[in-house]
Amino acid sequence: MATNGGTVMKTRILPVSAPAASLGQFADPTTLDKWVLPVEEIPALKEAAVHLLSSSIPVAFPTETVYGLGADATRSPAVKGIYAAKGRPSDNPLIIHVSDLTMLRALLTKPNTTEPIQDKDVDPIPAIYKPLIKRFWPGPLTILLPNPQPSHLAPEVTAGLPTFGARMPSSQLALSLISLCGVPLAAPSANASTKPSPTTAEHVLHDLDGRIEIILDGGPCQVGVESTVVDGLCDPPVVLRPGGISLDSIKECAGWESVVKGYKDASEIGSCAPRAPGMKYKHYSPKATVVLYESRAPKPAIIGEEGSKVGIIRTKTWSSFLLPASTSASPIQTSTAYTIQQGLLASSPAAEALEISLGAEIKDIAHSLFSALRDLDARGVQLIYVEGIEDEGDIAAAVMNRLRKAASEIVG
Ligand code: TXA
Ligand code: MG
């Protein structure tokens, strides 16, 4: 069992079975100023909140994107607990999660200041973000904000940067947890560092068993890839990480027409492929070696060594690589939206293959991608072949960004 600083903990999954409608609501959904907790107390949420406020061991909780590993963002020992549990380098800043705009505004003003009181009529939220907040919050968008000095936030949150990243998740469970705590929660994705982000409570348990005490289980995450991270404090504004909100829809917002990509896409990465195995920047990676085929690459002939087991993730166009179902393929049910077909490779029947079809819809691909990588890993494949998709539109850019980072080799 894994340990956190030498201590082995008992990790419990606490299911939150309340229907979404009874998990709280905004007093006024047009202002997002105040999140109102449900009338009836939800024991698992209460227990998690008490733990978050009294201990320095983080709590895993679901958001609409991926599971987060949360800690009180105002307390240094609690934030340090995140880095310890994940094995994350402490120079990578964390996203702050708020339950409403009142909580965010408080973070933008200095604590216990003796300076003249800021003009109450001036909103501390920079104007550039207003159209984004109006359109995309609560939801999978993270904005960079100036961190006042002194700050309410523990210095470990920002890793020495003058800004902090903030988002208001749309998961009602997450909003009620933050609101119950009454403090913002710093939360990276709840995977062990370098692994694919977790989209179920079981994924979190797999990575962090023995390292944390509580995992709140709200079922599989809806979106499946992390939030889009944007910086509107520079000119032109930049998308630092593609995610649950598309670049095209950000461009439609006032002040964001000239937004630029601050990450590499197919035009920069695909052209120099294949990259040498082992030379990659490891991130989102299962144990198995991932070989990514860009959407423009022809369907490969997959040859497996005798007795080996390969994994295949199909998306829009690839047909099955297995010997016809009647002779060899057998479906394995999973807890997620797909089944795994198990059989022999048609092109080299001495090798076995586990094949997952995520379908042609980008939302379905995003929803199940990390799960599929983890499922194939858990079933002991050594190599995973993935059919890539076009970067354009919706959250395809986020899917391909994660896949290119997970891949040891890119063909296309
Ligand atoms: O959907 C999500 O964003 C999930 C859920 C749990 O909310 N969280 C997440 O956190 O993906 P994490 O820590 O795995 O990724 C945070 C990203 C990193 O790429 C980090 O470098 C960037 O946000 N980031 C955070 N604060 C920043 C800052 N002040 N300046 C630049 N980048 C920042
Ligand atoms: Mg992460």
Tab-separated table of C-alpha atoms in Angstrom, residues 169-400:
chain	number	residue	atom	x	y	z
A	169	PRO	CA	-17.271	24.353	-10.751
A	170	SER	CA	-20.786	23.503	-11.905
A	171	SER	CA	-20.992	20.311	-9.836
A	172	GLN	CA	-23.541	21.044	-7.114
A	173	LEU	CA	-21.811	18.577	-4.859
A	174	ALA	CA	-18.534	20.493	-5.207
A	175	LEU	CA	-20.237	23.859	-4.688
A	176	SER	CA	-21.936	22.678	-1.501
A	177	LEU	CA	-18.716	21.170	-0.166
A	178	ILE	CA	-16.827	24.460	-0.708
A	179	SER	CA	-19.687	26.469	0.737
A	180	LEU	CA	-19.902	24.219	3.820
A	181	CYS	CA	-16.174	24.767	4.378
A	182	GLY	CA	-16.611	28.519	4.009
A	183	VAL	CA	-13.114	28.746	2.507
A	184	PRO	CA	-11.884	28.325	-1.070
A	185	LEU	CA	-10.508	24.871	-1.859
A	186	ALA	CA	-7.219	24.488	-3.700
A	187	ALA	CA	-7.543	21.370	-5.830
A	188	PRO	CA	-5.456	19.788	-8.559
A	189	SER	CA	-6.730	16.691	-10.308
A	190	ALA	CA	-6.781	13.790	-7.805
A	191	ASN	CA	-4.430	11.475	-9.715
A	192	ALA	CA	-0.918	10.496	-8.719
A	193	SER	CA	1.428	12.918	-10.499
A	194	THR	CA	2.021	11.930	-14.213
A	195	LYS	CA	-1.071	9.627	-14.391
A	196	PRO	CA	-4.296	10.300	-16.338
A	197	SER	CA	-6.782	12.447	-14.391
A	198	PRO	CA	-9.401	10.484	-12.434
A	199	THR	CA	-13.019	10.582	-13.563
A	200	THR	CA	-14.427	8.125	-10.998
A	201	ALA	CA	-13.926	7.597	-7.251
A	202	GLU	CA	-12.343	4.205	-8.062
A	203	HIS	CA	-9.662	5.897	-10.175
A	204	VAL	CA	-8.788	8.100	-7.192
A	205	LEU	CA	-8.668	5.088	-4.883
A	206	HIS	CA	-6.349	3.297	-7.311
A	207	ASP	CA	-3.842	6.167	-7.262
A	208	LEU	CA	-4.144	7.506	-3.711
A	209	ASP	CA	-5.117	4.483	-1.580
A	210	GLY	CA	-3.310	4.846	1.744
A	211	ARG	CA	-2.338	8.466	1.042
A	212	ILE	CA	-5.627	10.193	1.904
A	213	GLU	CA	-8.564	9.398	4.193
A	214	ILE	CA	-11.711	10.478	2.330
A	215	ILE	CA	-12.921	10.226	-1.263
A	216	LEU	CA	-16.379	11.701	-1.861
A	217	ASP	CA	-18.100	9.660	-4.561
A	218	GLY	CA	-20.515	11.527	-6.795
A	219	GLY	CA	-20.349	9.064	-9.715
A	220	PRO	CA	-18.472	9.518	-13.013
A	221	CYS	CA	-17.565	13.089	-14.053
A	222	GLN	CA	-19.678	14.543	-16.841
A	223	VAL	CA	-17.033	16.357	-18.920
A	224	GLY	CA	-14.063	14.015	-18.446
A	225	VAL	CA	-11.225	16.447	-19.263
A	226	GLU	CA	-9.986	19.320	-17.111
A	227	SER	CA	-11.014	22.964	-17.291
A	228	THR	CA	-9.781	25.436	-19.892
A	229	VAL	CA	-7.222	27.800	-18.296
A	230	VAL	CA	-7.191	31.396	-19.600
A	231	ASP	CA	-5.106	34.487	-18.831
A	232	GLY	CA	-6.954	37.734	-19.540
A	233	LEU	CA	-4.429	39.904	-17.683
A	234	CYS	CA	-2.126	40.083	-20.711
A	235	ASP	CA	-2.729	41.506	-24.189
A	236	PRO	CA	-3.796	39.659	-26.249
A	237	PRO	CA	-5.416	37.223	-23.816
A	238	VAL	CA	-4.160	33.629	-23.880
A	239	VAL	CA	-5.611	30.140	-23.521
A	240	LEU	CA	-2.944	28.365	-21.466
A	241	ARG	CA	-4.602	24.945	-21.424
A	242	PRO	CA	-7.381	23.744	-23.736
A	243	GLY	CA	-10.218	22.094	-21.810
A	244	GLY	CA	-13.946	21.833	-21.214
A	245	ILE	CA	-14.687	25.226	-22.853
A	246	SER	CA	-13.696	25.624	-26.500
A	247	LEU	CA	-11.494	28.363	-27.935
A	248	ASP	CA	-14.199	29.249	-30.468
A	249	SER	CA	-16.777	29.961	-27.805
A	250	ILE	CA	-14.264	32.061	-25.825
A	251	LYS	CA	-13.563	34.104	-28.994
A	252	GLU	CA	-17.237	35.027	-29.152
A	253	CYS	CA	-16.959	36.974	-25.866
A	254	ALA	CA	-16.346	40.740	-25.795
A	255	GLY	CA	-12.628	41.503	-25.329
A	256	TRP	CA	-11.605	37.937	-26.255
A	257	GLU	CA	-11.860	38.168	-30.069
A	258	SER	CA	-8.073	38.099	-30.473
A	259	VAL	CA	-7.356	35.383	-27.887
A	260	VAL	CA	-4.285	33.293	-28.783
A	261	LYS	CA	-3.277	29.715	-28.033
A	262	GLY	CA	-0.559	29.402	-25.427
A	263	TYR	CA	-0.200	25.658	-25.971
A	264	LYS	CA	1.066	23.515	-28.837
A	265	ASP	CA	-1.444	21.986	-31.233
A	266	ALA	CA	-1.217	19.660	-34.237
A	267	SER	CA	0.510	22.238	-36.425
A	268	GLU	CA	3.480	22.361	-34.049
A	269	ILE	CA	3.558	18.860	-32.590
A	270	GLY	CA	2.204	16.628	-35.348
A	271	SER	CA	4.684	17.780	-37.973
A	272	CYS	CA	7.768	16.573	-36.095
A	273	ALA	CA	6.289	13.153	-35.231
A	274	PRO	CA	7.148	10.404	-34.608
A	275	ARG	CA	8.874	11.438	-31.421
A	276	ALA	CA	11.426	9.106	-29.933
A	277	PRO	CA	9.938	6.831	-27.274
A	278	GLY	CA	11.187	7.773	-23.827
A	279	MET	CA	11.810	11.390	-24.826
A	280	LYS	CA	8.357	12.572	-23.884
A	281	TYR	CA	7.325	14.968	-21.148
A	282	LYS	CA	5.410	12.489	-19.011
A	283	HIS	CA	1.848	13.525	-18.203
A	284	TYR	CA	-1.578	11.864	-18.363
A	285	SER	CA	0.309	8.624	-18.978
A	286	PRO	CA	-0.835	5.115	-18.166
A	287	LYS	CA	1.828	2.455	-17.491
A	288	ALA	CA	1.421	1.103	-20.997
A	289	THR	CA	3.160	2.819	-23.907
A	290	VAL	CA	0.705	4.965	-25.872
A	291	VAL	CA	1.014	5.262	-29.658
A	292	LEU	CA	-1.186	8.034	-31.023
A	293	TYR	CA	-2.344	8.195	-34.648
A	294	GLU	CA	-3.267	11.730	-35.689
A	295	SER	CA	-6.606	11.897	-37.501
A	296	ARG	CA	-4.863	12.374	-40.879
A	297	ALA	CA	-2.787	9.180	-40.496
A	298	PRO	CA	-4.055	6.102	-42.339
A	299	LYS	CA	-5.480	3.254	-40.270
A	300	PRO	CA	-2.458	1.190	-39.170
A	301	ALA	CA	-1.939	-2.543	-39.447
A	302	ILE	CA	-1.455	-3.606	-35.849
A	303	ILE	CA	0.890	-6.536	-35.453
A	304	GLY	CA	1.212	-7.932	-31.942
A	305	GLU	CA	4.026	-10.203	-30.831
A	306	GLU	CA	3.038	-13.788	-30.081
A	307	GLY	CA	1.430	-14.021	-26.643
A	308	SER	CA	1.342	-10.246	-26.185
A	309	LYS	CA	-1.702	-8.174	-25.310
A	310	VAL	CA	-2.322	-4.821	-26.996
A	311	GLY	CA	-4.948	-2.183	-26.262
A	312	ILE	CA	-6.825	-0.258	-28.940
A	313	ILE	CA	-8.951	2.881	-28.505
A	314	ARG	CA	-11.068	3.628	-31.570
A	315	THR	CA	-12.921	6.902	-32.176
A	316	LYS	CA	-14.416	8.225	-35.420
A	317	THR	CA	-13.351	6.017	-38.305
A	318	TRP	CA	-11.292	2.961	-37.385
A	319	SER	CA	-13.136	-0.335	-37.799
A	320	SER	CA	-12.426	-3.248	-35.473
A	321	PHE	CA	-8.971	-4.877	-35.463
A	322	LEU	CA	-10.278	-8.098	-33.944
A	323	LEU	CA	-11.067	-11.369	-35.631
A	324	PRO	CA	-14.823	-11.280	-36.291
A	325	ALA	CA	-16.913	-11.411	-33.114
A	326	SER	CA	-18.406	-14.775	-33.994
A	327	THR	CA	-15.071	-16.504	-33.592
A	328	SER	CA	-13.164	-14.659	-30.906
A	329	ALA	CA	-14.450	-11.366	-29.562
A	330	SER	CA	-16.179	-11.222	-26.222
A	331	PRO	CA	-17.439	-8.074	-24.493
A	332	ILE	CA	-16.365	-7.074	-20.981
A	333	GLN	CA	-18.742	-4.694	-19.207
A	334	THR	CA	-17.187	-1.698	-17.468
A	335	SER	CA	-18.648	0.802	-15.033
A	336	THR	CA	-18.285	3.496	-17.665
A	337	ALA	CA	-20.100	4.216	-20.902
A	338	TYR	CA	-18.326	1.637	-23.075
A	339	THR	CA	-17.661	-2.095	-23.206
A	340	ILE	CA	-14.268	-3.638	-23.898
A	341	GLN	CA	-14.118	-6.184	-26.713
A	342	GLN	CA	-11.571	-8.903	-26.072
A	343	GLY	CA	-10.282	-11.095	-28.890
A	344	LEU	CA	-7.447	-12.007	-31.194
A	345	LEU	CA	-5.887	-9.546	-33.621
A	346	ALA	CA	-7.120	-10.198	-37.149
A	347	SER	CA	-3.719	-9.225	-38.600
A	348	SER	CA	-1.740	-11.424	-36.177
A	349	PRO	CA	-3.960	-13.923	-34.360
A	350	ALA	CA	-1.103	-15.042	-32.115
A	351	ALA	CA	-1.630	-11.819	-30.140
A	352	GLU	CA	-4.550	-10.818	-27.994
A	353	ALA	CA	-6.196	-7.391	-28.097
A	354	LEU	CA	-8.545	-5.408	-25.874
A	355	GLU	CA	-10.486	-2.905	-27.928
A	356	ILE	CA	-12.610	0.048	-26.815
A	357	SER	CA	-14.763	2.130	-29.126
A	358	LEU	CA	-15.495	5.589	-27.727
A	359	GLY	CA	-17.775	6.489	-30.663
A	360	ALA	CA	-17.656	9.492	-32.997
A	361	GLU	CA	-19.092	12.155	-30.673
A	362	ILE	CA	-16.418	14.404	-29.163
A	363	LYS	CA	-18.317	14.761	-25.882
A	364	ASP	CA	-18.400	10.958	-25.484
A	365	ILE	CA	-14.700	10.667	-26.371
A	366	ALA	CA	-13.757	13.327	-23.796
A	367	HIS	CA	-16.025	11.782	-21.183
A	368	SER	CA	-14.428	8.320	-21.422
A	369	LEU	CA	-10.859	8.904	-22.602
A	370	PHE	CA	-9.041	8.845	-19.238
A	371	SER	CA	-11.195	5.921	-18.084
A	372	ALA	CA	-10.338	3.942	-21.197
A	373	LEU	CA	-6.586	4.485	-20.715
A	374	ARG	CA	-6.879	3.406	-17.085
A	375	ASP	CA	-9.085	0.387	-17.876
A	376	LEU	CA	-6.650	-0.954	-20.468
A	377	ASP	CA	-3.752	-0.385	-18.076
A	378	ALA	CA	-5.529	-2.287	-15.307
A	379	ARG	CA	-5.975	-5.235	-17.686
A	380	GLY	CA	-2.255	-5.480	-18.314
A	381	VAL	CA	-1.761	-4.345	-21.906
A	382	GLN	CA	1.775	-3.275	-22.808
A	383	LEU	CA	0.900	-1.001	-25.731
A	384	ILE	CA	-2.138	1.157	-26.425
A	385	TYR	CA	-2.936	2.341	-29.974
A	386	VAL	CA	-5.213	5.383	-30.052
A	387	GLU	CA	-7.115	6.850	-32.992
A	388	GLY	CA	-6.821	10.648	-32.741
A	389	ILE	CA	-9.419	13.187	-33.861
A	390	GLU	CA	-9.299	16.607	-35.553
A	391	ASP	CA	-8.292	19.413	-33.168
A	392	GLU	CA	-11.067	21.697	-34.258
A	393	GLY	CA	-14.340	22.419	-32.515
A	394	ASP	CA	-15.817	21.799	-29.110
A	395	ILE	CA	-13.410	20.122	-26.715
A	396	ALA	CA	-11.495	18.121	-29.315
A	397	ALA	CA	-8.439	20.340	-28.730
A	398	ALA	CA	-8.430	19.297	-25.068
A	399	VAL	CA	-8.682	15.607	-25.939
A	400	MET	CA	-5.800	15.785	-28.433
